[in-house]
Coordinates of C-alpha atoms in Angstrom, one line a residue:
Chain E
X257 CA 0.0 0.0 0.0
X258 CA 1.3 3.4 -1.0
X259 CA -0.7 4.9 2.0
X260 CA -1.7 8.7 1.5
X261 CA 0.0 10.4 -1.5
X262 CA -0.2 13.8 -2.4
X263 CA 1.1 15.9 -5.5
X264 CA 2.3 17.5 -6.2
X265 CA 4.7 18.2 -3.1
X266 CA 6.1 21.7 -4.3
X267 CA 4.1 24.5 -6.1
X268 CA 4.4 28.0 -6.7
X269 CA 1.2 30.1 -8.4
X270 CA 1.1 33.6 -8.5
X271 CA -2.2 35.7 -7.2
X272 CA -5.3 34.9 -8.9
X273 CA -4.5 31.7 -10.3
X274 CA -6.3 28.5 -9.5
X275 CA -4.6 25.0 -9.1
X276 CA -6.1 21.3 -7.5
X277 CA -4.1 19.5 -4.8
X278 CA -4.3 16.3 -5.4
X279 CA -5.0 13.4 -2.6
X280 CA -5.5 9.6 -3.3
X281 CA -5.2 6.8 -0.4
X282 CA -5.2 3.3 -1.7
X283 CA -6.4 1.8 2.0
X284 CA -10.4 2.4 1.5
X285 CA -10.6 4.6 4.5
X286 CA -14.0 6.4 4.8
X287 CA -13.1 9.7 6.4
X288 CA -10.7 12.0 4.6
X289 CA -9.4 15.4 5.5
X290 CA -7.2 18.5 4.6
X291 CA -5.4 20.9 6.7
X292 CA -3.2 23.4 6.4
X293 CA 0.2 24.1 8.5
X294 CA 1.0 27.7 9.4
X295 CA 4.6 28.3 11.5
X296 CA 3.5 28.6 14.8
X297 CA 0.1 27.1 14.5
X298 CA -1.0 23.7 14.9
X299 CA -2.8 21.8 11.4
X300 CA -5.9 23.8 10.8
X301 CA -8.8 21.9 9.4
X302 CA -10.0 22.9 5.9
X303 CA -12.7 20.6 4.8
X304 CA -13.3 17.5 5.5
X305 CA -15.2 14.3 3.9
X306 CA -16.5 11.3 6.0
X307 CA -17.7 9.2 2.8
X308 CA -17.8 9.5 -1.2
X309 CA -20.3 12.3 -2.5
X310 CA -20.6 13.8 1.5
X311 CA -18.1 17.2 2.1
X312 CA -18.5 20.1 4.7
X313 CA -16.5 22.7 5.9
X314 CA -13.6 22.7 8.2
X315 CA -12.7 25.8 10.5
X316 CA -10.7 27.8 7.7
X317 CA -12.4 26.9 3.7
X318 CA -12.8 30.6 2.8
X319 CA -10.9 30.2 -0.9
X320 CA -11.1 26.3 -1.1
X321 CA -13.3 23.4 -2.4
X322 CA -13.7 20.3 -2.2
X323 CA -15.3 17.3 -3.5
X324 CA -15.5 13.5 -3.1
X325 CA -16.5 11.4 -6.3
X326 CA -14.7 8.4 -5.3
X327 CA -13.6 6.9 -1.6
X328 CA -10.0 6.9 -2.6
X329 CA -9.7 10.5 -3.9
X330 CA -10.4 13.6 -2.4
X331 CA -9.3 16.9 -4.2
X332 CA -8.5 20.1 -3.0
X333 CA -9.4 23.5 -5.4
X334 CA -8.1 26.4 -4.7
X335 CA -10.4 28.6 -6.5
X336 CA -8.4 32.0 -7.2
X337 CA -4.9 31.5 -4.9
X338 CA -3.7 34.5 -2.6
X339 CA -0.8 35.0 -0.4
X340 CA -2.4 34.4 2.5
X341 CA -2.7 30.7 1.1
X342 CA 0.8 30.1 1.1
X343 CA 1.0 27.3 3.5
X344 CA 2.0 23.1 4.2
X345 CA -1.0 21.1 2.9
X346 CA -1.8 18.1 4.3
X347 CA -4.2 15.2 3.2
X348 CA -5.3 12.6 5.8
X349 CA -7.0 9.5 6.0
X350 CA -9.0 7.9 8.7
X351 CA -10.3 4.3 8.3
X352 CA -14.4 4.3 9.1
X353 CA -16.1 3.3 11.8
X354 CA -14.7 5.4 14.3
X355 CA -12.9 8.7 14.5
X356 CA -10.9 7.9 17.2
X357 CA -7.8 5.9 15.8
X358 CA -4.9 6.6 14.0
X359 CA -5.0 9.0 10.9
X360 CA -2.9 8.7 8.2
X361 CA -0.9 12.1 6.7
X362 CA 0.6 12.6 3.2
X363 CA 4.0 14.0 2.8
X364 CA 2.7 17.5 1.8
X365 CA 2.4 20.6 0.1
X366 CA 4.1 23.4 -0.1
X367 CA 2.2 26.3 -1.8
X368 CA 3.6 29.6 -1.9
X369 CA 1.6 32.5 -3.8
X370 CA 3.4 35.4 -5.0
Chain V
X203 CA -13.6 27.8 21.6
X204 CA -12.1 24.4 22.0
X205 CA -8.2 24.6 22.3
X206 CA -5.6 22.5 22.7
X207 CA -2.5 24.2 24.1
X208 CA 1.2 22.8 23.7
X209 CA 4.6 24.5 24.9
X210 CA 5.9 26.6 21.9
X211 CA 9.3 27.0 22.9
X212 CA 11.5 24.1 22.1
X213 CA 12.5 21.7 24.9
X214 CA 16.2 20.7 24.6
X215 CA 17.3 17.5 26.9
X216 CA 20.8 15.7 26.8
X217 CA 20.6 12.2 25.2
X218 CA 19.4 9.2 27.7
X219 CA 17.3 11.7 30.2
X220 CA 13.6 11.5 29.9
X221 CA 11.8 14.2 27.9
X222 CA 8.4 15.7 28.9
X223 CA 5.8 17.3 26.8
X224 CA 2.8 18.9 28.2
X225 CA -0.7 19.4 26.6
X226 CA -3.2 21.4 28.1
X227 CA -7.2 21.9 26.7
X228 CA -9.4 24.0 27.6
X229 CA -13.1 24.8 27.6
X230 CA -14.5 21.0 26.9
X231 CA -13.3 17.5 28.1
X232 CA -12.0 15.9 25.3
X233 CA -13.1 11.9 25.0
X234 CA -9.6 11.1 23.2
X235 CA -6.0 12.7 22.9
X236 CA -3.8 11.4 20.7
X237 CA 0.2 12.5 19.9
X238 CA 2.0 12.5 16.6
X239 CA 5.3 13.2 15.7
X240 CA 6.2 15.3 13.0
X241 CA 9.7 15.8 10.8
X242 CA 10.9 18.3 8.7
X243 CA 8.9 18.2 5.9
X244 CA 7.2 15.5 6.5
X245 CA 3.4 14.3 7.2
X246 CA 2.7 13.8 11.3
X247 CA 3.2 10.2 12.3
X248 CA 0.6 8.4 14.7
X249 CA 2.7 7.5 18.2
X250 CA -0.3 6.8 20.9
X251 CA -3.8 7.4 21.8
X252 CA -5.2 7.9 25.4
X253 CA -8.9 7.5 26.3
X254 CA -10.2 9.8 28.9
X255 CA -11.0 7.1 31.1
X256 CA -7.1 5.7 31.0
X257 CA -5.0 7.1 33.3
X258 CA -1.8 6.0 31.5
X259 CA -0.6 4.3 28.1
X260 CA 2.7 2.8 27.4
X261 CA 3.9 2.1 24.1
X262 CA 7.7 1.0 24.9
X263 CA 9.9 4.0 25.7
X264 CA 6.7 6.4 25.0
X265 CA 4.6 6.9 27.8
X266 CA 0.9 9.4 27.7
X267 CA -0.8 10.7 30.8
X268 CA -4.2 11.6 31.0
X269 CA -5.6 14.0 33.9
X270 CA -9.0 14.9 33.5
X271 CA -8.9 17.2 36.6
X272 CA -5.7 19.4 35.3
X273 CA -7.4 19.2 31.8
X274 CA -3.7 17.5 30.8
X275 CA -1.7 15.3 29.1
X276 CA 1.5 14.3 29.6
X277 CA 4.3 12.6 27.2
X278 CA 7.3 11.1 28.2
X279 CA 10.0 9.6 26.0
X280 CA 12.3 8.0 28.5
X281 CA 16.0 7.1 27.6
X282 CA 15.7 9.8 25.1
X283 CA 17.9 9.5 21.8
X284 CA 18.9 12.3 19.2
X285 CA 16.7 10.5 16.7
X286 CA 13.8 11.2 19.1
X287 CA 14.3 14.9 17.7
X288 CA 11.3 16.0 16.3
X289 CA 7.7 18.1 16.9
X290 CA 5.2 16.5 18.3
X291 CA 1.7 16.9 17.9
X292 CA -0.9 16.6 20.7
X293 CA -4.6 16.1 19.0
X294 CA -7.9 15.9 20.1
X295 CA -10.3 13.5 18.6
X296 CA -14.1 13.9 18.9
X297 CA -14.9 10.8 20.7
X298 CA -18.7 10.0 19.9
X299 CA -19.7 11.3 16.8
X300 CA -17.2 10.6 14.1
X301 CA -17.0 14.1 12.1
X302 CA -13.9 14.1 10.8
X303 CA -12.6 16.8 13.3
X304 CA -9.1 16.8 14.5
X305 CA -8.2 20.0 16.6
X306 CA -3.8 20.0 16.8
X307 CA -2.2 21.7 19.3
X308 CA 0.8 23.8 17.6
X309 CA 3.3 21.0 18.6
X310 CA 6.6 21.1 20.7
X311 CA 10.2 20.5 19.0
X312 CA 12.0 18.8 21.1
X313 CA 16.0 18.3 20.4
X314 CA 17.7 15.6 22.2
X315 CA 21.8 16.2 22.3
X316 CA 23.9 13.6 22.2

């Protein structure tokens, strides 16, 4: 199993432009989530997905979307990109059932907007 | 809000003494805590979870307290080894109710010299 893997892992775009993250897990996990890593700030939750064709909002999706056509992919749009978006992504996986066991992070990405 | 506070500043120790990280939350009783270790550049790694109702959990030289009266958890990596330097992530998990919510604390580096 290949686990979580995002790509790309390094992107620069400058203001206005839009770009996809991509996230695929290969280990048919239900839940899937995407955060973003500030210095000095813990992950921040974006949006979130707990099964194909079901999204909702995290605690910072101002600029992003998201969607969830298959259980192993799960997308991340940034619709027109600003500075304040430069940041670590990170995709994670969670297998169903219950919430409270291990989740399982991609290597990340790091976005800078100029 | 719901927070979960870790100690920013870095916590340096000398090679084979025992390391403590503290994580504090405030404002609700979290069901679950878990801590995850994080490299440079890396994804955070899964290392232990605690139930609310567990008052310790060992996982061999890791070691997670739970105190429900403070409102913290403890982590202790005894016999600590330069490889052991890294940040570490405290996280809560929702407990019943699986929405796909992790809250992170901002993490504590900790840099273990040989």
């Amino acid at each position: 199993n290949a686990g979580v893997t995002q790509t790309p892992k390094f992107q620069v775009l400058k203001t206005g432009q839009s770009m996809t993250l991509q996230c695929a897990q290969d280990m048919n996990h239900e839940y899937m989530s995407w955060y973003r890593q500030d210095p000095g700030m813990g992950l921040r939750l974006i949006h979130y997905s707990v099964g194909a064709g079901i999204t909702d909002q995290g605690e910072v999706p101002n600029g992003y979307n998201v969607s969830r056509s298959t259980t192993e992919d799960f997308p991340l749009r940034l619709l027109s990109a600003a500075p304040s978006q430069t940041s670590v992504y990170f995709c994670a996986s969670i297998p169903g059932g219950s919430m409270n066991t291990e989740a399982f992070f991609g290597q990340g990405t790091r976005l800078t907007v100029v | 809000s719901q927070k979960i506070e870790q100690n920013s500043e870095a916590l340096n120790i000398q090679e084979g003494k025992t390391a403590t990280l503290t994580c504090n939350y405030t404002n609700y009783s979290p069901a679950y805590l878990q801590w995850y270790r994080q490299d440079p550049g890396r994804g955070p790694v899964f290392l232990l979870l605690i139930r609310e109702n567990e008052k310790e959990k060992r996982k061999e030289r890791l070691k997670v307290t739970f105190d429900t009266t403070l409102k913290q958890s403890l982590f202790h990596i005894t016999a600590s080894q330069p490889a052991d330097s890294a940040t570490y992530l405290c996280v809560r998990t929702p407990g019943s109710g699986n929405t796909g919510k992790l809250i992170f604390g901002q993490g504590t580096t900790l840099q273990v010299k040989p």
